mmCIF file of C-alpha atoms in Angstrom:
data_model
loop_
_atom_site.group_PDB
_atom_site.id
_atom_site.type_symbol
_atom_site.label_atom_id
_atom_site.label_comp_id
_atom_site.label_asym_id
_atom_site.label_seq_id
_atom_site.Cartn_x
_atom_site.Cartn_y
_atom_site.Cartn_z
ATOM 1 C CA MET F 1 0.000 0.000 0.000
ATOM 2 C CA LYS F 2 2.842 2.398 0.810
ATOM 3 C CA ARG F 3 4.097 1.982 -2.770
ATOM 4 C CA GLY F 4 0.809 3.300 -4.097
ATOM 5 C CA PHE F 5 0.933 6.419 -1.992
ATOM 6 C CA ALA F 6 4.560 6.923 -2.955
ATOM 7 C CA SER F 7 3.268 6.959 -6.534
ATOM 8 C CA GLY F 8 1.180 9.999 -5.637
ATOM 9 C CA THR F 9 4.312 11.708 -4.410
ATOM 10 C CA MET F 10 6.130 10.647 -7.569
ATOM 11 C CA ALA F 11 3.304 12.154 -9.630
ATOM 12 C CA LEU F 12 4.052 15.499 -7.988
ATOM 13 C CA ALA F 13 7.778 15.130 -8.661
ATOM 14 C CA HIS F 14 7.171 14.306 -12.327
ATOM 15 C CA LEU F 15 4.714 17.187 -12.560
ATOM 16 C CA ARG F 16 7.332 19.653 -11.304
ATOM 17 C CA ARG F 17 9.767 18.306 -13.895
ATOM 18 C CA HIS F 18 7.068 18.818 -16.570
ATOM 19 C CA ASP F 19 7.062 15.091 -17.377
ATOM 20 C CA ASN F 20 3.305 14.807 -17.797
ATOM 21 C CA GLU F 21 3.290 11.258 -19.121
ATOM 22 C CA GLN F 22 5.158 9.831 -16.116
ATOM 23 C CA ALA F 23 3.103 12.028 -13.787
ATOM 24 C CA ARG F 24 -0.106 10.671 -15.293
ATOM 25 C CA LEU F 25 1.053 7.059 -14.959
ATOM 26 C CA ALA F 26 2.074 7.536 -11.332
ATOM 27 C CA ALA F 27 -1.201 9.309 -10.554
ATOM 28 C CA GLN F 28 -3.263 6.547 -12.203
ATOM 29 C CA TRP F 29 -1.492 3.868 -10.168
ATOM 30 C CA ALA F 30 -1.916 5.781 -6.910
ATOM 31 C CA ALA F 31 -5.548 6.654 -7.671
ATOM 32 C CA THR F 32 -6.369 2.982 -8.124
ATOM 33 C CA LEU F 33 -4.890 2.130 -4.731
ATOM 34 C CA ILE F 34 -6.499 5.113 -3.023
ATOM 35 C CA ALA F 35 -9.912 4.060 -4.322
ATOM 36 C CA GLN F 36 -9.409 0.670 -2.648
ATOM 37 C CA SER F 37 -8.266 1.978 0.739
ATOM 38 C CA GLN F 38 -9.439 3.892 3.769
ATOM 39 C CA PRO F 39 -7.555 6.985 4.991
ATOM 40 C CA THR F 40 -5.837 6.041 8.222
ATOM 41 C CA ALA F 41 -2.376 7.604 8.446
ATOM 42 C CA VAL F 42 -0.862 11.070 8.295
ATOM 43 C CA HIS F 43 2.221 10.010 6.334
ATOM 44 C CA ILE F 44 0.235 9.272 3.159
ATOM 45 C CA ILE F 45 -0.996 12.846 2.665
ATOM 46 C CA ASP F 46 1.368 13.423 -0.260
ATOM 47 C CA GLY F 47 -0.047 10.380 -2.025
ATOM 48 C CA TYR F 48 -3.557 11.763 -1.926
ATOM 49 C CA ALA F 49 -2.415 15.301 -2.725
ATOM 50 C CA GLY F 50 -0.135 14.201 -5.564
ATOM 51 C CA VAL F 51 -2.925 12.441 -7.410
ATOM 52 C CA ALA F 52 -5.292 15.398 -7.059
ATOM 53 C CA GLU F 53 -2.673 17.934 -8.111
ATOM 54 C CA GLU F 54 -1.587 15.903 -11.128
ATOM 55 C CA TYR F 55 -5.091 15.541 -12.522
ATOM 56 C CA LEU F 56 -5.959 19.164 -11.721
ATOM 57 C CA SER F 57 -2.808 20.289 -13.547
ATOM 58 C CA LEU F 58 -3.675 18.215 -16.591
ATOM 59 C CA TRP F 59 -7.221 19.584 -16.569
ATOM 60 C CA GLU F 60 -5.902 23.131 -16.233
ATOM 61 C CA ALA F 61 -3.503 22.527 -19.128
ATOM 62 C CA GLY F 62 -6.482 21.768 -21.356
ATOM 63 C CA ASP F 63 -6.931 17.991 -21.046
ATOM 64 C CA PRO F 64 -10.706 17.493 -20.663
ATOM 65 C CA ALA F 65 -10.198 13.758 -19.995
ATOM 66 C CA ALA F 66 -8.494 14.710 -16.705
ATOM 67 C CA ALA F 67 -11.613 16.430 -15.303
ATOM 68 C CA ARG F 68 -13.345 13.298 -14.048
ATOM 69 C CA PRO F 69 -10.286 11.734 -12.366
ATOM 70 C CA ALA F 70 -9.451 15.172 -10.919
ATOM 71 C CA LEU F 71 -12.871 15.392 -9.294
ATOM 72 C CA GLN F 72 -12.540 11.818 -8.024
ATOM 73 C CA ALA F 73 -9.101 12.569 -6.579
ATOM 74 C CA CYS F 74 -10.460 15.708 -4.904
ATOM 75 C CA ALA F 75 -13.276 13.642 -3.386
ATOM 76 C CA ALA F 76 -10.744 11.115 -2.061
ATOM 77 C CA LEU F 77 -8.600 13.931 -0.642
ATOM 78 C CA ARG F 78 -11.702 15.473 0.955
ATOM 79 C CA GLN F 79 -12.554 12.108 2.574
ATOM 80 C CA TYR F 80 -8.965 11.760 3.764
ATOM 81 C CA ALA F 81 -9.094 15.291 5.222
ATOM 82 C CA ARG F 82 -12.190 14.376 7.244
ATOM 83 C CA ALA F 83 -10.140 11.695 8.982
ATOM 84 C CA ILE F 84 -6.798 13.536 9.025
ATOM 85 C CA PRO F 85 -7.289 17.251 9.870
ATOM 86 C CA ILE F 86 -3.802 18.292 8.736
ATOM 87 C CA ALA F 87 -4.924 17.528 5.160
ATOM 88 C CA ARG F 88 -7.796 20.042 5.260
ATOM 89 C CA PRO F 89 -5.877 23.051 3.900
ATOM 90 C CA HIS F 90 -4.686 20.989 0.955
ATOM 91 C CA ALA F 91 -8.133 19.519 0.342
ATOM 92 C CA TRP F 92 -9.719 22.999 0.242
ATOM 93 C CA LEU F 93 -6.906 24.190 -2.037
ATOM 94 C CA CYS F 94 -7.682 21.420 -4.537
ATOM 95 C CA GLU F 95 -11.433 21.959 -4.167
ATOM 96 C CA GLY F 96 -10.878 25.585 -5.094
ATOM 97 C CA LEU F 97 -8.909 24.748 -8.202
ATOM 98 C CA ALA F 98 -11.506 22.176 -9.281
ATOM 99 C CA ALA F 99 -14.255 24.754 -8.802
ATOM 100 C CA GLN F 100 -12.255 27.342 -10.774
ATOM 101 C CA LEU F 101 -11.702 24.910 -13.630
ATOM 102 C CA ALA F 102 -15.414 24.067 -13.655
ATOM 103 C CA GLY F 103 -16.212 27.785 -13.987
ATOM 104 C CA HIS F 104 -17.429 28.316 -10.405
ATOM 105 C CA HIS F 105 -15.269 31.322 -9.502
ATOM 106 C CA ARG F 106 -17.057 32.329 -6.287
ATOM 107 C CA ARG F 107 -16.995 28.771 -5.021
ATOM 108 C CA ALA F 108 -13.261 28.627 -5.816
ATOM 109 C CA LEU F 109 -12.528 31.795 -3.837
ATOM 110 C CA ALA F 110 -14.598 30.496 -0.909
ATOM 111 C CA ALA F 111 -12.627 27.230 -0.943
ATOM 112 C CA TRP F 112 -9.307 29.097 -0.964
ATOM 113 C CA ASP F 113 -10.525 31.216 1.959
ATOM 114 C CA LYS F 114 -11.293 27.972 3.830
ATOM 115 C CA SER F 115 -7.870 26.613 2.907
ATOM 116 C CA LEU F 116 -6.247 29.775 4.222
ATOM 117 C CA ALA F 117 -8.242 29.676 7.466
ATOM 118 C CA ALA F 118 -7.427 26.003 8.045
ATOM 119 C CA ALA F 119 -3.738 26.575 7.304
ATOM 120 C CA GLU F 120 -3.647 29.484 9.753
ATOM 121 C CA ARG F 121 -5.413 27.428 12.420
ATOM 122 C CA LEU F 122 -2.946 24.564 11.918
ATOM 123 C CA ALA F 123 0.124 26.842 11.613
ATOM 124 C CA MET F 124 0.995 25.610 8.099
ATOM 125 C CA PRO F 125 2.773 28.494 6.334
ATOM 126 C CA CYS F 126 3.342 26.737 3.022
ATOM 127 C CA GLU F 127 -0.355 25.951 2.705
ATOM 128 C CA ARG F 128 -1.162 29.558 3.651
ATOM 129 C CA GLY F 129 1.079 30.742 0.842
ATOM 130 C CA ARG F 130 -0.463 28.298 -1.597
ATOM 131 C CA ALA F 131 -3.979 29.521 -0.762
ATOM 132 C CA HIS F 132 -2.913 33.132 -1.303
ATOM 133 C CA TYR F 133 -1.215 32.162 -4.557
ATOM 134 C CA GLN F 134 -4.229 30.339 -5.991
ATOM 135 C CA ALA F 135 -6.625 33.128 -5.038
ATOM 136 C CA GLY F 136 -4.296 35.775 -6.429
ATOM 137 C CA ARG F 137 -3.484 34.120 -9.717
ATOM 138 C CA HIS F 138 -7.125 33.476 -10.534
ATOM 139 C CA LEU F 139 -8.408 36.964 -9.780
ATOM 140 C CA PRO F 140 -8.642 39.374 -12.723
ATOM 141 C CA ALA F 141 -5.519 41.500 -13.235
ATOM 142 C CA ALA F 142 -7.331 44.680 -12.188
ATOM 143 C CA HIS F 143 -8.890 43.179 -9.045
ATOM 144 C CA PRO F 144 -7.563 45.001 -5.944
ATOM 145 C CA SER F 145 -7.003 41.759 -3.984
ATOM 146 C CA ARG F 146 -4.914 40.068 -6.695
ATOM 147 C CA LEU F 147 -1.701 41.905 -5.891
ATOM 148 C CA ALA F 148 -2.260 41.594 -2.138
ATOM 149 C CA HIS F 149 -2.692 37.799 -2.372
ATOM 150 C CA LEU F 150 0.309 37.329 -4.662
ATOM 151 C CA THR F 151 2.511 39.602 -2.576
ATOM 152 C CA ARG F 152 1.577 37.779 0.631
ATOM 153 C CA ALA F 153 2.204 34.416 -1.028
ATOM 154 C CA GLY F 154 5.636 35.603 -2.177
ATOM 155 C CA GLU F 155 6.511 36.853 1.306
ATOM 156 C CA ILE F 156 5.533 33.528 2.872
ATOM 157 C CA PHE F 157 7.419 31.452 0.303
ATOM 158 C CA ALA F 158 10.514 33.635 0.581
ATOM 159 C CA ASP F 159 10.383 33.395 4.372
ATOM 160 C CA ILE F 160 10.235 29.584 4.383
ATOM 161 C CA GLY F 161 12.586 29.099 1.434
ATOM 162 C CA ALA F 162 9.996 27.506 -0.883
ATOM 163 C CA LEU F 163 11.799 28.336 -4.129
ATOM 164 C CA HIS F 164 9.528 26.423 -6.522
ATOM 165 C CA GLU F 165 6.431 28.123 -5.136
ATOM 166 C CA LEU F 166 8.182 31.508 -5.068
ATOM 167 C CA ALA F 167 9.010 31.147 -8.765
ATOM 168 C CA GLN F 168 5.335 30.424 -9.482
ATOM 169 C CA VAL F 169 4.315 33.610 -7.669
ATOM 170 C CA GLN F 170 6.899 35.643 -9.549
ATOM 171 C CA ALA F 171 5.580 34.272 -12.855
ATOM 172 C CA ALA F 172 2.017 35.164 -11.873
ATOM 173 C CA MET F 173 2.891 38.761 -11.061
ATOM 174 C CA SER F 174 2.190 40.760 -14.178
ATOM 175 C CA PRO F 175 5.267 42.461 -15.671
ATOM 176 C CA GLN F 176 3.080 44.824 -17.713
ATOM 177 C CA GLN F 177 1.745 46.303 -14.466
ATOM 178 C CA GLY F 178 5.262 47.116 -13.311
ATOM 179 C CA ILE F 179 4.948 44.925 -10.231
ATOM 180 C CA GLU F 180 8.257 44.401 -8.516
ATOM 181 C CA PRO F 181 8.223 41.780 -5.759
ATOM 182 C CA ASN F 182 9.115 43.324 -2.423
ATOM 183 C CA TRP F 183 10.164 40.367 -0.338
ATOM 184 C CA PRO F 184 13.570 39.265 0.884
ATOM 185 C CA ALA F 185 15.568 36.737 -1.095
ATOM 186 C CA PRO F 186 15.431 33.251 0.468
#
Protein backbone atom coordinates (compact mmCIF):
# COMPACT_ATOMS: atom_id res chain seq x y z
CA MET A 1 0.00 0.00 0.00
CA LYS A 2 2.84 2.40 0.81
CA ARG A 3 4.10 1.98 -2.77
CA GLY A 4 0.81 3.30 -4.10
CA PHE A 5 0.93 6.42 -1.99
CA ALA A 6 4.56 6.92 -2.95
CA SER A 7 3.27 6.96 -6.53
CA GLY A 8 1.18 10.00 -5.64
CA THR A 9 4.31 11.71 -4.41
CA MET A 10 6.13 10.65 -7.57
CA ALA A 11 3.30 12.15 -9.63
CA LEU A 12 4.05 15.50 -7.99
CA ALA A 13 7.78 15.13 -8.66
CA HIS A 14 7.17 14.31 -12.33
CA LEU A 15 4.71 17.19 -12.56
CA ARG A 16 7.33 19.65 -11.30
CA ARG A 17 9.77 18.31 -13.90
CA HIS A 18 7.07 18.82 -16.57
CA ASP A 19 7.06 15.09 -17.38
CA ASN A 20 3.30 14.81 -17.80
CA GLU A 21 3.29 11.26 -19.12
CA GLN A 22 5.16 9.83 -16.12
CA ALA A 23 3.10 12.03 -13.79
CA ARG A 24 -0.11 10.67 -15.29
CA LEU A 25 1.05 7.06 -14.96
CA ALA A 26 2.07 7.54 -11.33
CA ALA A 27 -1.20 9.31 -10.55
CA GLN A 28 -3.26 6.55 -12.20
CA TRP A 29 -1.49 3.87 -10.17
CA ALA A 30 -1.92 5.78 -6.91
CA ALA A 31 -5.55 6.65 -7.67
CA THR A 32 -6.37 2.98 -8.12
CA LEU A 33 -4.89 2.13 -4.73
CA ILE A 34 -6.50 5.11 -3.02
CA ALA A 35 -9.91 4.06 -4.32
CA GLN A 36 -9.41 0.67 -2.65
CA SER A 37 -8.27 1.98 0.74
CA GLN A 38 -9.44 3.89 3.77
CA PRO A 39 -7.56 6.99 4.99
CA THR A 40 -5.84 6.04 8.22
CA ALA A 41 -2.38 7.60 8.45
CA VAL A 42 -0.86 11.07 8.29
CA HIS A 43 2.22 10.01 6.33
CA ILE A 44 0.24 9.27 3.16
CA ILE A 45 -1.00 12.85 2.67
CA ASP A 46 1.37 13.42 -0.26
CA GLY A 47 -0.05 10.38 -2.02
CA TYR A 48 -3.56 11.76 -1.93
CA ALA A 49 -2.42 15.30 -2.72
CA GLY A 50 -0.14 14.20 -5.56
CA VAL A 51 -2.92 12.44 -7.41
CA ALA A 52 -5.29 15.40 -7.06
CA GLU A 53 -2.67 17.93 -8.11
CA GLU A 54 -1.59 15.90 -11.13
CA TYR A 55 -5.09 15.54 -12.52
CA LEU A 56 -5.96 19.16 -11.72
CA SER A 57 -2.81 20.29 -13.55
CA LEU A 58 -3.68 18.22 -16.59
CA TRP A 59 -7.22 19.58 -16.57
CA GLU A 60 -5.90 23.13 -16.23
CA ALA A 61 -3.50 22.53 -19.13
CA GLY A 62 -6.48 21.77 -21.36
CA ASP A 63 -6.93 17.99 -21.05
CA PRO A 64 -10.71 17.49 -20.66
CA ALA A 65 -10.20 13.76 -20.00
CA ALA A 66 -8.49 14.71 -16.71
CA ALA A 67 -11.61 16.43 -15.30
CA ARG A 68 -13.34 13.30 -14.05
CA PRO A 69 -10.29 11.73 -12.37
CA ALA A 70 -9.45 15.17 -10.92
CA LEU A 71 -12.87 15.39 -9.29
CA GLN A 72 -12.54 11.82 -8.02
CA ALA A 73 -9.10 12.57 -6.58
CA CYS A 74 -10.46 15.71 -4.90
CA ALA A 75 -13.28 13.64 -3.39
CA ALA A 76 -10.74 11.12 -2.06
CA LEU A 77 -8.60 13.93 -0.64
CA ARG A 78 -11.70 15.47 0.96
CA GLN A 79 -12.55 12.11 2.57
CA TYR A 80 -8.97 11.76 3.76
CA ALA A 81 -9.09 15.29 5.22
CA ARG A 82 -12.19 14.38 7.24
CA ALA A 83 -10.14 11.69 8.98
CA ILE A 84 -6.80 13.54 9.02
CA PRO A 85 -7.29 17.25 9.87
CA ILE A 86 -3.80 18.29 8.74
CA ALA A 87 -4.92 17.53 5.16
CA ARG A 88 -7.80 20.04 5.26
CA PRO A 89 -5.88 23.05 3.90
CA HIS A 90 -4.69 20.99 0.96
CA ALA A 91 -8.13 19.52 0.34
CA TRP A 92 -9.72 23.00 0.24
CA LEU A 93 -6.91 24.19 -2.04
CA CYS A 94 -7.68 21.42 -4.54
CA GLU A 95 -11.43 21.96 -4.17
CA GLY A 96 -10.88 25.58 -5.09
CA LEU A 97 -8.91 24.75 -8.20
CA ALA A 98 -11.51 22.18 -9.28
CA ALA A 99 -14.26 24.75 -8.80
CA GLN A 100 -12.25 27.34 -10.77
CA LEU A 101 -11.70 24.91 -13.63
CA ALA A 102 -15.41 24.07 -13.65
CA GLY A 103 -16.21 27.78 -13.99
CA HIS A 104 -17.43 28.32 -10.41
CA HIS A 105 -15.27 31.32 -9.50
CA ARG A 106 -17.06 32.33 -6.29
CA ARG A 107 -16.99 28.77 -5.02
CA ALA A 108 -13.26 28.63 -5.82
CA LEU A 109 -12.53 31.79 -3.84
CA ALA A 110 -14.60 30.50 -0.91
CA ALA A 111 -12.63 27.23 -0.94
CA TRP A 112 -9.31 29.10 -0.96
CA ASP A 113 -10.52 31.22 1.96
CA LYS A 114 -11.29 27.97 3.83
CA SER A 115 -7.87 26.61 2.91
CA LEU A 116 -6.25 29.78 4.22
CA ALA A 117 -8.24 29.68 7.47
CA ALA A 118 -7.43 26.00 8.05
CA ALA A 119 -3.74 26.58 7.30
CA GLU A 120 -3.65 29.48 9.75
CA ARG A 121 -5.41 27.43 12.42
CA LEU A 122 -2.95 24.56 11.92
CA ALA A 123 0.12 26.84 11.61
CA MET A 124 0.99 25.61 8.10
CA PRO A 125 2.77 28.49 6.33
CA CYS A 126 3.34 26.74 3.02
CA GLU A 127 -0.35 25.95 2.71
CA ARG A 128 -1.16 29.56 3.65
CA GLY A 129 1.08 30.74 0.84
CA ARG A 130 -0.46 28.30 -1.60
CA ALA A 131 -3.98 29.52 -0.76
CA HIS A 132 -2.91 33.13 -1.30
CA TYR A 133 -1.22 32.16 -4.56
CA GLN A 134 -4.23 30.34 -5.99
CA ALA A 135 -6.63 33.13 -5.04
CA GLY A 136 -4.30 35.78 -6.43
CA ARG A 137 -3.48 34.12 -9.72
CA HIS A 138 -7.13 33.48 -10.53
CA LEU A 139 -8.41 36.96 -9.78
CA PRO A 140 -8.64 39.37 -12.72
CA ALA A 141 -5.52 41.50 -13.23
CA ALA A 142 -7.33 44.68 -12.19
CA HIS A 143 -8.89 43.18 -9.04
CA PRO A 144 -7.56 45.00 -5.94
CA SER A 145 -7.00 41.76 -3.98
CA ARG A 146 -4.91 40.07 -6.69
CA LEU A 147 -1.70 41.90 -5.89
CA ALA A 148 -2.26 41.59 -2.14
CA HIS A 149 -2.69 37.80 -2.37
CA LEU A 150 0.31 37.33 -4.66
CA THR A 151 2.51 39.60 -2.58
CA ARG A 152 1.58 37.78 0.63
CA ALA A 153 2.20 34.42 -1.03
CA GLY A 154 5.64 35.60 -2.18
CA GLU A 155 6.51 36.85 1.31
CA ILE A 156 5.53 33.53 2.87
CA PHE A 157 7.42 31.45 0.30
CA ALA A 158 10.51 33.64 0.58
CA ASP A 159 10.38 33.40 4.37
CA ILE A 160 10.23 29.58 4.38
CA GLY A 161 12.59 29.10 1.43
CA ALA A 162 10.00 27.51 -0.88
CA LEU A 163 11.80 28.34 -4.13
CA HIS A 164 9.53 26.42 -6.52
CA GLU A 165 6.43 28.12 -5.14
CA LEU A 166 8.18 31.51 -5.07
CA ALA A 167 9.01 31.15 -8.76
CA GLN A 168 5.34 30.42 -9.48
CA VAL A 169 4.32 33.61 -7.67
CA GLN A 170 6.90 35.64 -9.55
CA ALA A 171 5.58 34.27 -12.86
CA ALA A 172 2.02 35.16 -11.87
CA MET A 173 2.89 38.76 -11.06
CA SER A 174 2.19 40.76 -14.18
CA PRO A 175 5.27 42.46 -15.67
CA GLN A 176 3.08 44.82 -17.71
CA GLN A 177 1.75 46.30 -14.47
CA GLY A 178 5.26 47.12 -13.31
CA ILE A 179 4.95 44.92 -10.23
CA GLU A 180 8.26 44.40 -8.52
CA PRO A 181 8.22 41.78 -5.76
CA ASN A 182 9.12 43.32 -2.42
CA TRP A 183 10.16 40.37 -0.34
CA PRO A 184 13.57 39.27 0.88
CA ALA A 185 15.57 36.74 -1.09
CA PRO A 186 15.43 33.25 0.47
